[in-house]
Every structure is written in structure tokens, then in C-alpha cells.
Short mmCIF file of C-alpha atoms in Angstrom, two decimals:
data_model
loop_
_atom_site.label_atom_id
_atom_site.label_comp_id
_atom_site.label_asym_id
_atom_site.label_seq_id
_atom_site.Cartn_x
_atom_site.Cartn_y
_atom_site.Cartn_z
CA UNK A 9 -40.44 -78.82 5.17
CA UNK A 10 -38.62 -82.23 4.15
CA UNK A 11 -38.50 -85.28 6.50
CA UNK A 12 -34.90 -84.47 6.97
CA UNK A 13 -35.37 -80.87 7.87
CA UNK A 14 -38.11 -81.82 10.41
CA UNK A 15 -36.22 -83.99 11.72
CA UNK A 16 -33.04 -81.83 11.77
CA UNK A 17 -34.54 -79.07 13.91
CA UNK A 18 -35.79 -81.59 16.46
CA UNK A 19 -31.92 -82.73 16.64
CA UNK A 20 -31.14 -78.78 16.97
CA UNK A 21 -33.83 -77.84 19.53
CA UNK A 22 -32.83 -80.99 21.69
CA UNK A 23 -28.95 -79.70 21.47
CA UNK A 24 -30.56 -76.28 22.29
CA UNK A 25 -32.53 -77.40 25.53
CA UNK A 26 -30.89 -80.73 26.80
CA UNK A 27 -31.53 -83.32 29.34
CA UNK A 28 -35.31 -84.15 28.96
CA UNK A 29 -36.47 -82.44 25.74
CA UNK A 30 -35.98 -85.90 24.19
CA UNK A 31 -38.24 -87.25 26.56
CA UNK A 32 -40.80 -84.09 25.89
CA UNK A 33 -40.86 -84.36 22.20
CA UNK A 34 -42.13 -88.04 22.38
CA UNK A 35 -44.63 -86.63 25.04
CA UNK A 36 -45.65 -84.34 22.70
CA UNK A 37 -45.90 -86.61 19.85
CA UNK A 38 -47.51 -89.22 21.32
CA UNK A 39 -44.15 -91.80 20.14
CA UNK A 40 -41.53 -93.94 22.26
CA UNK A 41 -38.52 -92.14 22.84
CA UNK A 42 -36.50 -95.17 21.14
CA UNK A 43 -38.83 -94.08 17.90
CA UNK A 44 -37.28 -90.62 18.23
CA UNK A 45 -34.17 -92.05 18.77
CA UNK A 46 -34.51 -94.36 15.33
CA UNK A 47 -35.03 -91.06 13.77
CA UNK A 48 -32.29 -89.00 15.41
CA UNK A 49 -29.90 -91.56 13.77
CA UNK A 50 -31.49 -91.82 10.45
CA UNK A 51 -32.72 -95.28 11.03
CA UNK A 52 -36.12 -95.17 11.13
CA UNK A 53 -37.92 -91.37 9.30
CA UNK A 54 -41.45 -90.37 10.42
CA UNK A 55 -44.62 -90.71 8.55
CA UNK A 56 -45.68 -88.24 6.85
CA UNK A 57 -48.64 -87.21 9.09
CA UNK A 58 -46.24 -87.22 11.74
CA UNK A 59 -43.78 -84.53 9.48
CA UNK A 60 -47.03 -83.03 9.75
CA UNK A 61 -47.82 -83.37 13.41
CA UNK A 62 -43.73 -81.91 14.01
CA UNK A 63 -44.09 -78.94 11.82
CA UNK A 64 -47.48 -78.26 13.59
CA UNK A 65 -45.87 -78.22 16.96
CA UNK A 66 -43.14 -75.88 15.65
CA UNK A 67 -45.66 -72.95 14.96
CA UNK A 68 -46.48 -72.93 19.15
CA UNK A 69 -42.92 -72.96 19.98
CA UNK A 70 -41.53 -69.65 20.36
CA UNK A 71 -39.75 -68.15 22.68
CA UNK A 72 -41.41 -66.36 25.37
CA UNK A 73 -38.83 -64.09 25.29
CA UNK A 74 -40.27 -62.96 22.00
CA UNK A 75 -43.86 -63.23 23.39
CA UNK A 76 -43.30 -61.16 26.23
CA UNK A 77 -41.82 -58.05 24.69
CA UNK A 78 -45.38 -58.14 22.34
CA UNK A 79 -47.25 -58.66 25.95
CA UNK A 80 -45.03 -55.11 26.87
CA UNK A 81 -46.24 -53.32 24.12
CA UNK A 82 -49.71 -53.98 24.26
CA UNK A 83 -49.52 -53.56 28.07
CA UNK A 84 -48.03 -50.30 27.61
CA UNK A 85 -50.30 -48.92 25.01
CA UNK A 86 -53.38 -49.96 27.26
CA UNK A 87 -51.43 -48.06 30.26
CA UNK A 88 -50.88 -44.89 28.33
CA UNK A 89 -54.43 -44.65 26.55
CA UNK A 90 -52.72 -44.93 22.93
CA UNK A 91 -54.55 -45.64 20.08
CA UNK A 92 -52.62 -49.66 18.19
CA UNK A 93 -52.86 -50.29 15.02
CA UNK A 94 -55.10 -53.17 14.13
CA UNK A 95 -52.07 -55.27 12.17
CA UNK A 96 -49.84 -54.82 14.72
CA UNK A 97 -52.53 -55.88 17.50
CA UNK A 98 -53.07 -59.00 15.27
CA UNK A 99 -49.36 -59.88 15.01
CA UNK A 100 -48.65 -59.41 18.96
CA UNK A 101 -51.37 -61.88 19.00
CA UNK A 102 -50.29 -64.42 16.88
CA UNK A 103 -46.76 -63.90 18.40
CA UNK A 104 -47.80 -63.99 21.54
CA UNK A 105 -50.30 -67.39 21.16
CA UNK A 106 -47.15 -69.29 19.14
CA UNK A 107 -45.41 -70.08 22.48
CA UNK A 108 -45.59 -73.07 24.00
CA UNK A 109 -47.62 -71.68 26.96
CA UNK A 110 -49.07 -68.56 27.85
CA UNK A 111 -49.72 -66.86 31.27
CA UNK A 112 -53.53 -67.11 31.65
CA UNK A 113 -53.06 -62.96 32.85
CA UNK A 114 -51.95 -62.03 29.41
CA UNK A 115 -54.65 -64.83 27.70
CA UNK A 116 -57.16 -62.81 29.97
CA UNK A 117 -55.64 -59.18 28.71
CA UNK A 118 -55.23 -60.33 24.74
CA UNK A 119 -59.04 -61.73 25.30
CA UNK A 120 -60.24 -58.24 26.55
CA UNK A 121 -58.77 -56.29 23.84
CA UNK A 122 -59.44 -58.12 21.29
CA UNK A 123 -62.97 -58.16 22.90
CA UNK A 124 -63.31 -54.62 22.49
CA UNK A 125 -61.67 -54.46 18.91
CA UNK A 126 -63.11 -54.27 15.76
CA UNK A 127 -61.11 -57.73 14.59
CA UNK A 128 -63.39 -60.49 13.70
CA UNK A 129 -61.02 -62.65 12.15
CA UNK A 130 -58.15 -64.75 12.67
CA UNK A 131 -56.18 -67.46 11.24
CA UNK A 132 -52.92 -69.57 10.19
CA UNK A 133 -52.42 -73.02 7.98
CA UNK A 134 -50.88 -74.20 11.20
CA UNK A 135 -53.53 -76.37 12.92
CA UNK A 136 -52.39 -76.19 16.72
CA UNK A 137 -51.65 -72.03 16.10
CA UNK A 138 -55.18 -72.01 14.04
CA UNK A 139 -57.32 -73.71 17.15
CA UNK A 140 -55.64 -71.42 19.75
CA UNK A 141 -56.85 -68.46 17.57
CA UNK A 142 -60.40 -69.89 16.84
CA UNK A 143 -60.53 -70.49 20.80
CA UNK A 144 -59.22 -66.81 21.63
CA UNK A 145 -62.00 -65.84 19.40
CA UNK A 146 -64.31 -67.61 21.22
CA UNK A 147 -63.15 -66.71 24.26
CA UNK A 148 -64.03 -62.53 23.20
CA UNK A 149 -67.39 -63.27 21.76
CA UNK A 150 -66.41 -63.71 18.46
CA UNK A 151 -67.40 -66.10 15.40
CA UNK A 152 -64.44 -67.98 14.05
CA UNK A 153 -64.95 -68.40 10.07
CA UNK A 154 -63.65 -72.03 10.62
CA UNK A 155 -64.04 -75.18 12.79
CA UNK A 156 -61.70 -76.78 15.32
CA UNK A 157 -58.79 -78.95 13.66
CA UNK A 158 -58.88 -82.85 15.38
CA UNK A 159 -55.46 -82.33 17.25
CA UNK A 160 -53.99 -83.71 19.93
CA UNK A 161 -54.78 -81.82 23.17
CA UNK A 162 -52.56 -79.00 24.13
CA UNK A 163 -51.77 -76.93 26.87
CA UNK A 164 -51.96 -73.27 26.63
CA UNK A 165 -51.38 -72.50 29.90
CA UNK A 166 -48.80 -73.11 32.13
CA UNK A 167 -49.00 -76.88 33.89
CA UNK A 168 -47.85 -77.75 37.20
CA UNK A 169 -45.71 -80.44 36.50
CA UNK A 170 -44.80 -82.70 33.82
CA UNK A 171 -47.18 -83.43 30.56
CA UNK A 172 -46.75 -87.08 30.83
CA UNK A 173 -47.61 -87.22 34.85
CA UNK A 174 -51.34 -88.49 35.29
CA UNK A 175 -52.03 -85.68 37.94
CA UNK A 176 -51.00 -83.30 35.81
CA UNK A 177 -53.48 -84.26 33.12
CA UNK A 178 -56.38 -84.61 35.89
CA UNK A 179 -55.52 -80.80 36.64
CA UNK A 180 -55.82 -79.83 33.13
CA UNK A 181 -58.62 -81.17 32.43
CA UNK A 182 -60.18 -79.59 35.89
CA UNK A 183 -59.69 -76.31 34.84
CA UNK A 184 -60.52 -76.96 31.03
CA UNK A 185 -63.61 -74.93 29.77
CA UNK A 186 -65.91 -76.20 27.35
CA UNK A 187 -64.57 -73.72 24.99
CA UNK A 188 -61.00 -75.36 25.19
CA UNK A 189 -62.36 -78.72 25.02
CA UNK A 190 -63.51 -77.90 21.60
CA UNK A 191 -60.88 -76.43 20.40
CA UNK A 192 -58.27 -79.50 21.64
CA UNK A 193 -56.95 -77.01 24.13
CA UNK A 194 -56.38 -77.17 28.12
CA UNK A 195 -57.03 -73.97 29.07
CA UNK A 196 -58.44 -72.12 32.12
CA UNK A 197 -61.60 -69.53 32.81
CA UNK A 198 -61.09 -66.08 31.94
CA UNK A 199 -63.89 -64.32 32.75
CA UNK A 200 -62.67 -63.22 35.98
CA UNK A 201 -59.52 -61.87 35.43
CA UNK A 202 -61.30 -60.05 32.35
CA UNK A 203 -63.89 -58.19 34.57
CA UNK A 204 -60.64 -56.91 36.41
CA UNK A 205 -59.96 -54.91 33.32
CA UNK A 206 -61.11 -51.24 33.74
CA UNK A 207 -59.37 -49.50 30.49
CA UNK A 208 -59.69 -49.71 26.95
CA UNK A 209 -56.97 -50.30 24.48
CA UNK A 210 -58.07 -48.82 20.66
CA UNK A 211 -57.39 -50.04 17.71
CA UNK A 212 -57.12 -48.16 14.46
CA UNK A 213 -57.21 -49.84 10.94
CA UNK B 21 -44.19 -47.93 31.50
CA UNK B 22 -44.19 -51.15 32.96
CA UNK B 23 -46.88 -52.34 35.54
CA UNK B 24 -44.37 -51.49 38.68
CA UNK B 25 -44.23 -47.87 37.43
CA UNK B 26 -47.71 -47.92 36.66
CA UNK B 27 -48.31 -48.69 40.39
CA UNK B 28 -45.59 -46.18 41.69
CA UNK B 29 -47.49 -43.53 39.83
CA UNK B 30 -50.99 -44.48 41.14
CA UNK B 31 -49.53 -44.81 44.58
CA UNK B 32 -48.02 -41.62 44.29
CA UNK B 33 -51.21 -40.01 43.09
CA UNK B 34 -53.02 -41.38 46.43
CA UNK B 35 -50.43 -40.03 48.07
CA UNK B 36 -51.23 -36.51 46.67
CA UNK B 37 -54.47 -36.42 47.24
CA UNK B 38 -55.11 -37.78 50.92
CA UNK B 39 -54.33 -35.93 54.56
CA UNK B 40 -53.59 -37.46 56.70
CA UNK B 41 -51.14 -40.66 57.15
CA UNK B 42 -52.09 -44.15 56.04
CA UNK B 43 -50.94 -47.75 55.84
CA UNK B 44 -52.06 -50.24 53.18
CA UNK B 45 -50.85 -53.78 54.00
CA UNK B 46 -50.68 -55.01 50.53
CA UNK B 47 -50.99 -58.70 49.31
CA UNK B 48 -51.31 -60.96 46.54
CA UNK B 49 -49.71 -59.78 42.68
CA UNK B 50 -49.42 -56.07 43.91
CA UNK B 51 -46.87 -57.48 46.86
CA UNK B 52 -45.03 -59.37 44.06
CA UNK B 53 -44.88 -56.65 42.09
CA UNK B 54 -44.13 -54.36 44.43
CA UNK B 55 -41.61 -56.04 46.35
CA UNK B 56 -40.10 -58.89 44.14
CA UNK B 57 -40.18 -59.43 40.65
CA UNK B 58 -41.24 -55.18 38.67
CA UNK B 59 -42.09 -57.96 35.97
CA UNK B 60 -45.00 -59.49 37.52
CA UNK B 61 -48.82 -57.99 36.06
CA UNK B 62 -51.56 -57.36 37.91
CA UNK B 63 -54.65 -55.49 37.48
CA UNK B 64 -55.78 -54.68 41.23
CA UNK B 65 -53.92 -54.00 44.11
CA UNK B 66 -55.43 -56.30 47.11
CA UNK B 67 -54.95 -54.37 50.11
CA UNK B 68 -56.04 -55.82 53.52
CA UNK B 69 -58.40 -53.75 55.93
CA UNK B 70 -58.41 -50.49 53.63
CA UNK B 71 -60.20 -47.82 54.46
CA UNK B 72 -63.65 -46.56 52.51
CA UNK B 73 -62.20 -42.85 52.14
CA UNK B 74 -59.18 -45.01 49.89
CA UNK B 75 -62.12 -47.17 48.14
CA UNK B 76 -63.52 -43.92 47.24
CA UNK B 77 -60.50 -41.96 46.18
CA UNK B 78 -58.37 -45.04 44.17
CA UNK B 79 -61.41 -48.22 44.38
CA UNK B 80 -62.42 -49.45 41.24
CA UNK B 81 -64.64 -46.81 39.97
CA UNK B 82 -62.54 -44.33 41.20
CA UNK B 83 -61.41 -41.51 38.54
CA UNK B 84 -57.59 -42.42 39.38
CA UNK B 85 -58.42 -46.04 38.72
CA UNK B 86 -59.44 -44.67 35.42
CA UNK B 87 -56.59 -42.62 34.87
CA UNK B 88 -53.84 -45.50 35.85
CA UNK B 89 -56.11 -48.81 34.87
CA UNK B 90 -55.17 -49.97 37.93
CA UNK B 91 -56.96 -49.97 40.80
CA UNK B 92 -57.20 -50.81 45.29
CA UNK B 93 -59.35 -54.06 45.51
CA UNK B 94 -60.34 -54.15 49.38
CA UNK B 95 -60.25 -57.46 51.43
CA UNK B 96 -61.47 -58.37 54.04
CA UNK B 97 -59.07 -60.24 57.13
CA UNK B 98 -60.71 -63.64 56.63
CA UNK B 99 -59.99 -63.51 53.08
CA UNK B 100 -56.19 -63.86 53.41
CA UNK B 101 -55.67 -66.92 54.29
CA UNK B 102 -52.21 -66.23 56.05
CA UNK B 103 -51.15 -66.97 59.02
CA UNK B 104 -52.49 -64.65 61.82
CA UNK B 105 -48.93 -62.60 62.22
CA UNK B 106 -48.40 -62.13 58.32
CA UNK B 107 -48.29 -58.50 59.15
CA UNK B 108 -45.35 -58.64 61.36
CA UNK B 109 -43.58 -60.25 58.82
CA UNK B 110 -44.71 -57.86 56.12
CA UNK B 111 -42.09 -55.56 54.91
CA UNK B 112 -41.93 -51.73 54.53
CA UNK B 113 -41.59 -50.54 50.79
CA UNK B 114 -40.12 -47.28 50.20
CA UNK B 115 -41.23 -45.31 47.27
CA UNK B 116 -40.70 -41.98 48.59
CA UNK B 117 -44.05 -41.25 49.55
CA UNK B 118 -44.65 -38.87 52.26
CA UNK B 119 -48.33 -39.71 53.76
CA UNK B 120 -48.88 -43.18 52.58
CA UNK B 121 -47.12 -46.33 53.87
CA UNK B 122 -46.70 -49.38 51.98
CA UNK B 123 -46.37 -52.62 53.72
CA UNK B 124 -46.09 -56.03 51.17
CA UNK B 125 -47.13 -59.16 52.66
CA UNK B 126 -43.95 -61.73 52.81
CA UNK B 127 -44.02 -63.70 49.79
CA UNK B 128 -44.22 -67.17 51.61
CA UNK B 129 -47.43 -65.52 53.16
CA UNK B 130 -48.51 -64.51 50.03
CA UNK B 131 -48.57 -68.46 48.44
CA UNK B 132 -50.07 -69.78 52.04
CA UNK B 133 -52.72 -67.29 50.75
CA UNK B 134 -53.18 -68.29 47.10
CA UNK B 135 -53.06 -71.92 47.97
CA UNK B 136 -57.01 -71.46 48.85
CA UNK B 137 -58.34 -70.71 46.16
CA UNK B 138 -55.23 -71.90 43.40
CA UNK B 139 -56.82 -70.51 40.54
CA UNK B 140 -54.96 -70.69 37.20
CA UNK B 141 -53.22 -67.50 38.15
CA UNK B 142 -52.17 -68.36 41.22
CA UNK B 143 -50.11 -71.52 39.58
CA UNK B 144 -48.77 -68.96 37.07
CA UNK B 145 -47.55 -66.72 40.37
CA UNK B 146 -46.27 -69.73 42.08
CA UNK B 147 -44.15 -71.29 39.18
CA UNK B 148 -42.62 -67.83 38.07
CA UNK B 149 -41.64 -67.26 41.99
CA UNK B 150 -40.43 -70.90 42.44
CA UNK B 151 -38.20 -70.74 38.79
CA UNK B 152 -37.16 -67.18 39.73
CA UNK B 153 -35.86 -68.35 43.03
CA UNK B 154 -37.64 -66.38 45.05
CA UNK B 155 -38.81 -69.17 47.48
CA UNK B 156 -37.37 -70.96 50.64
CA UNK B 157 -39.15 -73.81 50.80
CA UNK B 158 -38.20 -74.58 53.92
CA UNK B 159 -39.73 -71.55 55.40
CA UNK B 160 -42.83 -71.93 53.49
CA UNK B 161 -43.29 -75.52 54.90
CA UNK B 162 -42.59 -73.53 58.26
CA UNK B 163 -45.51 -70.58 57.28
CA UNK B 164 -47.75 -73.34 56.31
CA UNK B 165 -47.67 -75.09 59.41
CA UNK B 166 -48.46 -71.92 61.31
CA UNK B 167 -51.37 -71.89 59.11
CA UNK B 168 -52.84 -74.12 61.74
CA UNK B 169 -56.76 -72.61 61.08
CA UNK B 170 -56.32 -73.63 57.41
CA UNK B 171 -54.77 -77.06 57.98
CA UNK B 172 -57.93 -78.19 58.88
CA UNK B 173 -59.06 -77.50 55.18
CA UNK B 174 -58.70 -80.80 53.38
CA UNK B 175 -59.41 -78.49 49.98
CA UNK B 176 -56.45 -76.38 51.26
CA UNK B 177 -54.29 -79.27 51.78
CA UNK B 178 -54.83 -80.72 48.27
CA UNK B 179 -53.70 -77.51 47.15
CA UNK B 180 -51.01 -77.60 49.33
CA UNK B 181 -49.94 -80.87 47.85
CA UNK B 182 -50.49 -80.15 44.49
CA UNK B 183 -48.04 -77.03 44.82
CA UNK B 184 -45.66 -78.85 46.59
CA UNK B 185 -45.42 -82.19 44.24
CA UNK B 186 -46.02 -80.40 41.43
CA UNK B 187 -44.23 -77.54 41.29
CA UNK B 188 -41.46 -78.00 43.92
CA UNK B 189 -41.26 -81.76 43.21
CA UNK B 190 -41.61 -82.46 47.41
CA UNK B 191 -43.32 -85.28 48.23
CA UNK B 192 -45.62 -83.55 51.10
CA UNK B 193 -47.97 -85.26 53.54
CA UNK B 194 -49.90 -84.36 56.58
CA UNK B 195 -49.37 -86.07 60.11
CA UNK B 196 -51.02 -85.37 62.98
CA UNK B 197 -51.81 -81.81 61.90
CA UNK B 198 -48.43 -81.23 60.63
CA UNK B 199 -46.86 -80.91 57.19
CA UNK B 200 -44.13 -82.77 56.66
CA UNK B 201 -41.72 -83.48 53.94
CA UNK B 202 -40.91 -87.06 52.76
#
């Protein structure tokens, strides 16, 4: 992806969501809004670690729209006993871990199954989508095949209140595991909602 | 089938199986789900003062449980942190069951409750109510100052705060034993 492309979908996904996302994608990229401004009207273009950093942050952006309906069928199959195949389980995954945030329920449930599964590996070029998966390994016992990308720290799950608001940041990093903190994530403990699991979803190959 | 249906099913299955009539005053992401938002997921079904003879037939190790993957959690009184007439205020479901009665806990009753422990679910429950529009706030500033036991809780009234500033962005502080707005 060009610097102009880039830079073109952040114009489009500001149009998309409006007041604030300006404000959100400097947040996110650790820049001054008048940077992203510069950029906006072709006066300034980003660096090319930063073309980096931007396509990075598009692989967690989905829609949870498109996350949830994966969450349904994997909820479903666990509910009805059926047997999922192991491709599909490991694109509802990947799906489902590109959003933004994540309900820590359905981090919990994708944890457990994936627990119980026979898949022992996981990954994407994308650095942010590549430590989520390496943590969600983690998370179910499992051996990621590679280390933790140096990233920015992310939320996976949901924050009350803004990114950029210093209390929300002290709650983050409250509930943070150690597990998250080496994988650049704020995340939360599992463990609990896990043992509240009583079924078994199968995979087969 | 969703989780609501789920539910349904197992209720209906209890339903089946006992005698004679029961209630189950239910709280937490059951009462969402039950009552609210058929979207919600939850693995358990807290139910407040159940009976063993339930435990037995649809508890955790239960061979329904097994059969539906869900499961009644029992809890105990003290461990709803509601105020002391939530169950007046709890309302009737009706799934067409002909032994068992459902009662869900009001939802503002249900947040005074999660805002003890305020777990990383619990934010989850409180932000998808609060976008959904499920929540008066007013009320639950009214529910929370019945909470008068739990006031004294400075862990419960950081909690408080932190849902209130947070996620309803109001400025909450506490005078003279009282919640207040600024």
C-alpha cells in the first residue's frame, strides 16, 4: 500500500465515522492531529514506518458486525455439539481478533476452544493482528512459533472511556496480565470466565 | 440457536422435569439476556436463593447442564450486592412455562450489583447496556443511593465512579453518604 493509498483510507474511514475519529487516529498513532491534518491535505506525507504503523492498524479494524456473526457460528456449533472444521475455526478467529476490540466473553470462549483444539499454530505479516494471535495462543497453553513484535500497546478489550484519558490507561494497565504485557496488548484475565465453560466444541481437519 | 433460545430450552427442560412450583429470581447476564438484549452471552445463569433439588437437577454438573452448556450458578443473598428490595422490582418473564417462574432482577439492580466486583465483563455488560440505551441514569443514581450498605464501600464507590465518568461521562461524587451528580 502507497503513501497515498494509506493515507486515502484514513480520509475515507474519517468521512465514514466523523466527529472525533480525527482525534482517534492521532491517538492511535502516537502524532498531533495538525500532523494528520498536514497529511489529509497533501502537505506534509508520513514516514514510511509510519505507512507501516497505518497499514498495521488497518488489519485490527474490522467491523464487529463482521466479528460477531463468526462469534454466532462458533457459539452455535458449541451449543448444538457439531463437529467445525479446523480452517474455518482458524478464520472465525482471525476475523474475529481483527476488530478493534473484542468482548473479553468471546476472548474467553475463542481461548477455550482453541484450548481444546488440535491447532498449534497461528499467524499473519500484520504485526498488531500477529501479537493478538501469539497472545491468544498463549492464553490456551500453546507455543507460538514466533516472538512478540515491539508495537505500540493496544487494547483488545473494550475500555471505559477514551484512549487518550490518563484513567483510562491506569485501568488498562490494572487489568493487564503478564501475558498481554508481552505481547504489547491490554487485555484482561480469562481464566475465570474459561472454567465457566462446560462443553466442547470439535474440530475436524 | 442463539444463547436466549439456548436458555428458553434449558428452562423449559427444568420445567419438565420438576413437581412442584418454583421461582428463580434471576440476576446478572442471564437477567440481560433474558429480559433485555436475546444478544447478550452468558455461560451460567446466577439465580439468587435456589434451591439444592435445582442445583442437582440443572447445577453445573448436572446432565442438562451437559446437554444445553449452560448451566444454574447458585448465589447466595449477600452476594448481590443490590439494594435490599431488588426483588420487588424484579420483573416476571413469561416463557410459557407451567411450574417454573422466572423473575429477572431490574437492570439498574443488576449494574448496582456488578459495580462490586467490575470485572472486565462487567464493563463489557455495562457499555453494551449504556450504548444500547437500556439505562436511566437517573434511576440508577436513585438505586445506588438506596444501596446505602454498599456506600460505605470506598472499593464500591471507585467503581461507582469509574462507571459513571467513564462510561456515562457524569462527573459523580459522594457527599455526606449520598451520590450526587456534578
Amino acid at each position: 500500500m502507497t503513501k497515498l493509498q494509506v493515507i486515502e483510507r484514513i480520509r475515507k474511514d474519517c468521512e465514514e465515522y466523523g466527529h472525533g475519529r480525527k482525534k482517534w487516529w492521532a491517538e492511535n498513532l502516537g502524532i498531533h492531529q495538525q500532523t494528520l491534518s498536514y497529511w489529509l491535505h497533501g502537505q506534509r506525507t508520513p514516514r514510511a514506518y509510519q505507512v507501516q504503523q497505518i497499514f498495521d492498524r488497518f488489519s485490527i479494524m474490522n467491523k464487529p458486525e463482521e466479528a460477531q456473526a463468526w462469534a454466532s457460528l462458533l457459539r452455535n456449533s458449541y451449543f448444538n455439539h457439531q463437529t467445525i472444521n479446523q480452517q474455518i475455526l482458524v478464520t472465525a478467529i482471525k476475523t474475529i481478533l481483527s476488530s478493534t476490540t473484542v468482548e473479553v466473553r468471546t476472548l474467553a470462549f475463542l481461548s477455550y476452544i482453541l484450548e481444546v483444539s488440535d491447532i498449534e499454530e497461528l499467524y499473519d505479516s500484520n504485526s498488531l493482528l500477529r501479537n493478538r494471535l501469539g497472545w491468544l495462543l498463549e492464553m490456551s497453553g500453546k507455543q507460538p512459533n514466533f516472538r512478540p513484535a515491539k508495537t505500540q500497546y493496544k487494547p483488545i478489550i473494550n475500555a471505559p472511556g477514551s484512549f487518550s484519558n490518563p484513567k483510562t490507561i491506569a485501568y488498562l494497565k490494572k487489568t493487564q496480565t503478564p501475558i498481554g504485557k508481552r505481547w504489547h496488548i491490554y487485555d484482561a484475565d480469562l481464566s475465570q470466565i474459561k472454567r465457566s465453560f462446560i462443553g466442547r466444541l470439535s474440530t475436524d481437519r | 440457536m442463539d444463547d436466549y433460545q439456548q436458555i428458553v430450552e434449558f428452562l423449559k427442560a427444568i420445567d419438565e422435569a420438576i413437581e412442584e412450583a418454583v421461582a428463580l429470581y434471576v440476576i446478572g447476564g442471564g437477567s440481560i439476556t433474558l429480559a433485555l438484549d436475546h444478544l447478550n452471552r452468558t455461560e451460567d445463569i446466577d439465580v439468587v436463593g435456589v434451591g439444592q433439588n435445582i442445583i442437582d437437577l440443572a447445577g453445573k454438573q448436572s446432565e442438562l447442564a451437559k446437554k444445553y452448556n449452560v448451566y444454574i450458578q447458585k448465589i447466595s443473598e449477600i452476594g448481590f450486592t443490590a439494594p435490599r428490595d431488588w426483588r420487588d422490582r424484579a420483573k416476571q418473564i413469561n416463557l410459557g412455562l407451567s411450574k417454573l417462574s422466572i423473575f429477572c432482577a431490574d437492570i439498574h439492580d443488576v449494574i448496582l450489583g456488578k459495580l462490586a466486583r467490575m470485572q472486565q465483563k462487567d464493563v463489557d455488560d455495562i457499555m453494551s447496556l449504556y450504548e444500547k440505551n437500556y439505562l436511566d441514569i437517573p434511576y440508577l443514581l436513585q438505586r445506588l443511593n438506596d444501596n446505602k450498605k454498599e456506600l460505605l464501600n470506598i472499593e464500591y464507590r471507585n467503581n461507582a465512579k469509574l462507571a459513571f465518568e467513564q462510561i456515562f461521562n457524569k462527573k459523580l461524587i459522594f457527599r455526606e453518604g449520598q451520590a450526587k451528580l456534578t
